[in-house]
């Protein structure tokens, strides 16, 4: 069963960035929810492996979506860096919550 704390965290994290001005509806919210779901449900014992797998999925999902909305042109390096930071901060937040839960 997925901890509701993780889903609520991912939802509000995505919603905050979504409300700050995404051009495409759901650009930040849906990948945040997908990353949160993967992080919570992957079967690996080490949370770091779950975090890395969820990071790779979330990063490439956002790159794919940005390319699709941009006429299949690759996003700029600045925008790719923005996506990297967005997904990294989400996973740091989730990893912190899961580590605090263990104690």
Short mmCIF file of C-alpha atoms in Angstrom, two decimals:
data_model
loop_
_atom_site.label_atom_id
_atom_site.label_comp_id
_atom_site.label_asym_id
_atom_site.label_seq_id
_atom_site.Cartn_x
_atom_site.Cartn_y
_atom_site.Cartn_z
CA UNK A 1 0.00 0.00 0.00
CA UNK A 2 1.26 3.45 -0.87
CA UNK A 3 1.77 5.84 1.98
CA UNK A 4 -0.59 8.77 1.55
CA UNK A 5 2.12 11.09 2.83
CA UNK A 6 4.15 10.44 -0.32
CA UNK A 7 1.26 11.00 -2.71
CA UNK A 8 0.17 14.19 -0.97
CA UNK A 9 3.74 15.48 -1.04
CA UNK A 10 4.10 14.76 -4.75
CA UNK A 11 0.69 16.25 -5.50
CA UNK A 12 1.34 19.52 -3.71
CA UNK A 13 4.89 19.78 -5.08
CA UNK A 14 3.57 19.40 -8.63
CA UNK A 15 0.61 21.68 -7.97
CA UNK A 16 2.83 24.48 -6.67
CA UNK A 17 4.99 24.40 -9.78
CA UNK A 18 1.91 23.99 -11.97
CA UNK A 19 0.37 27.13 -10.50
CA UNK A 20 3.56 29.12 -11.09
CA UNK A 21 2.94 29.13 -14.80
CA UNK A 22 3.27 25.95 -16.80
CA UNK A 23 2.35 26.42 -20.46
CA UNK A 24 0.87 22.95 -20.77
CA UNK A 25 -1.70 21.81 -18.23
CA UNK A 26 -0.25 18.99 -16.14
CA UNK A 27 3.37 19.46 -17.25
CA UNK A 28 4.62 19.50 -13.66
CA UNK A 29 1.81 17.72 -11.83
CA UNK A 30 1.60 14.45 -13.76
CA UNK A 31 5.34 13.67 -13.79
CA UNK A 32 5.53 14.53 -10.08
CA UNK A 33 2.73 12.08 -9.35
CA UNK A 34 4.33 9.41 -11.57
CA UNK A 35 7.72 9.83 -9.86
CA UNK A 36 6.09 9.72 -6.42
CA UNK A 37 4.14 6.58 -7.29
CA UNK A 38 7.23 4.84 -8.66
CA UNK A 39 9.33 5.86 -5.68
CA UNK A 40 6.78 4.44 -3.27
CA UNK A 41 5.96 1.24 -5.19
CA UNK A 42 9.25 -0.01 -6.61
CA UNK A 43 10.25 -3.28 -4.93
CA UNK A 44 13.91 -2.50 -4.25
CA UNK A 45 15.02 -2.69 -0.64
CA UNK A 46 17.30 0.31 -0.88
CA UNK A 47 15.42 3.59 -1.20
CA UNK A 48 18.37 5.02 -3.14
CA UNK A 49 17.75 2.52 -5.96
CA UNK A 50 14.06 3.43 -5.96
CA UNK A 51 14.98 7.12 -6.05
CA UNK A 52 17.41 6.66 -8.94
CA UNK A 53 14.91 4.62 -10.97
CA UNK A 54 12.14 7.14 -10.33
CA UNK A 55 14.52 9.98 -11.22
CA UNK A 56 15.43 8.46 -14.58
CA UNK A 57 11.78 7.81 -15.41
CA UNK A 58 10.63 11.28 -14.35
CA UNK A 59 13.46 13.06 -16.13
CA UNK A 60 12.90 11.29 -19.43
CA UNK A 61 9.12 11.62 -19.14
CA UNK A 62 9.44 15.40 -18.83
CA UNK A 63 12.01 15.56 -21.67
CA UNK A 64 9.70 13.49 -23.89
CA UNK A 65 6.70 15.64 -23.04
CA UNK A 66 8.63 18.88 -23.63
CA UNK A 67 9.84 17.58 -27.00
CA UNK A 68 6.32 16.52 -27.98
CA UNK A 69 4.86 19.92 -27.15
CA UNK A 70 7.72 21.68 -28.96
CA UNK A 71 7.18 19.93 -32.30
CA UNK A 72 9.70 17.14 -31.55
CA UNK A 73 12.54 19.62 -31.17
CA UNK A 74 14.91 18.88 -28.32
CA UNK A 75 14.58 21.22 -25.35
CA UNK A 76 17.38 23.67 -24.68
CA UNK A 77 20.14 22.90 -22.23
CA UNK A 78 18.73 25.51 -19.84
CA UNK A 79 15.30 23.86 -19.87
CA UNK A 80 16.84 20.40 -19.48
CA UNK A 81 18.75 21.69 -16.43
CA UNK A 82 15.46 23.08 -15.09
CA UNK A 83 13.84 19.64 -15.42
CA UNK A 84 16.85 18.00 -13.75
CA UNK A 85 16.59 20.34 -10.75
CA UNK A 86 12.80 19.92 -10.54
CA UNK A 87 12.94 16.12 -10.40
CA UNK A 88 15.98 16.13 -8.08
CA UNK A 89 14.28 18.38 -5.53
CA UNK A 90 11.18 16.20 -5.54
CA UNK A 91 13.21 13.07 -4.89
CA UNK A 92 15.23 14.74 -2.15
CA UNK A 93 11.96 15.68 -0.49
CA UNK A 94 10.54 12.15 -0.82
CA UNK A 95 13.79 10.55 0.35
CA UNK A 96 13.81 12.83 3.40
CA UNK A 97 10.25 11.86 4.28
CA UNK A 98 10.95 8.14 3.89
CA UNK A 99 14.14 8.41 5.97
CA UNK A 100 12.29 10.31 8.72
CA UNK A 101 9.60 7.63 8.69
CA UNK A 102 12.15 4.90 9.46
CA UNK A 103 13.32 6.64 12.62
#
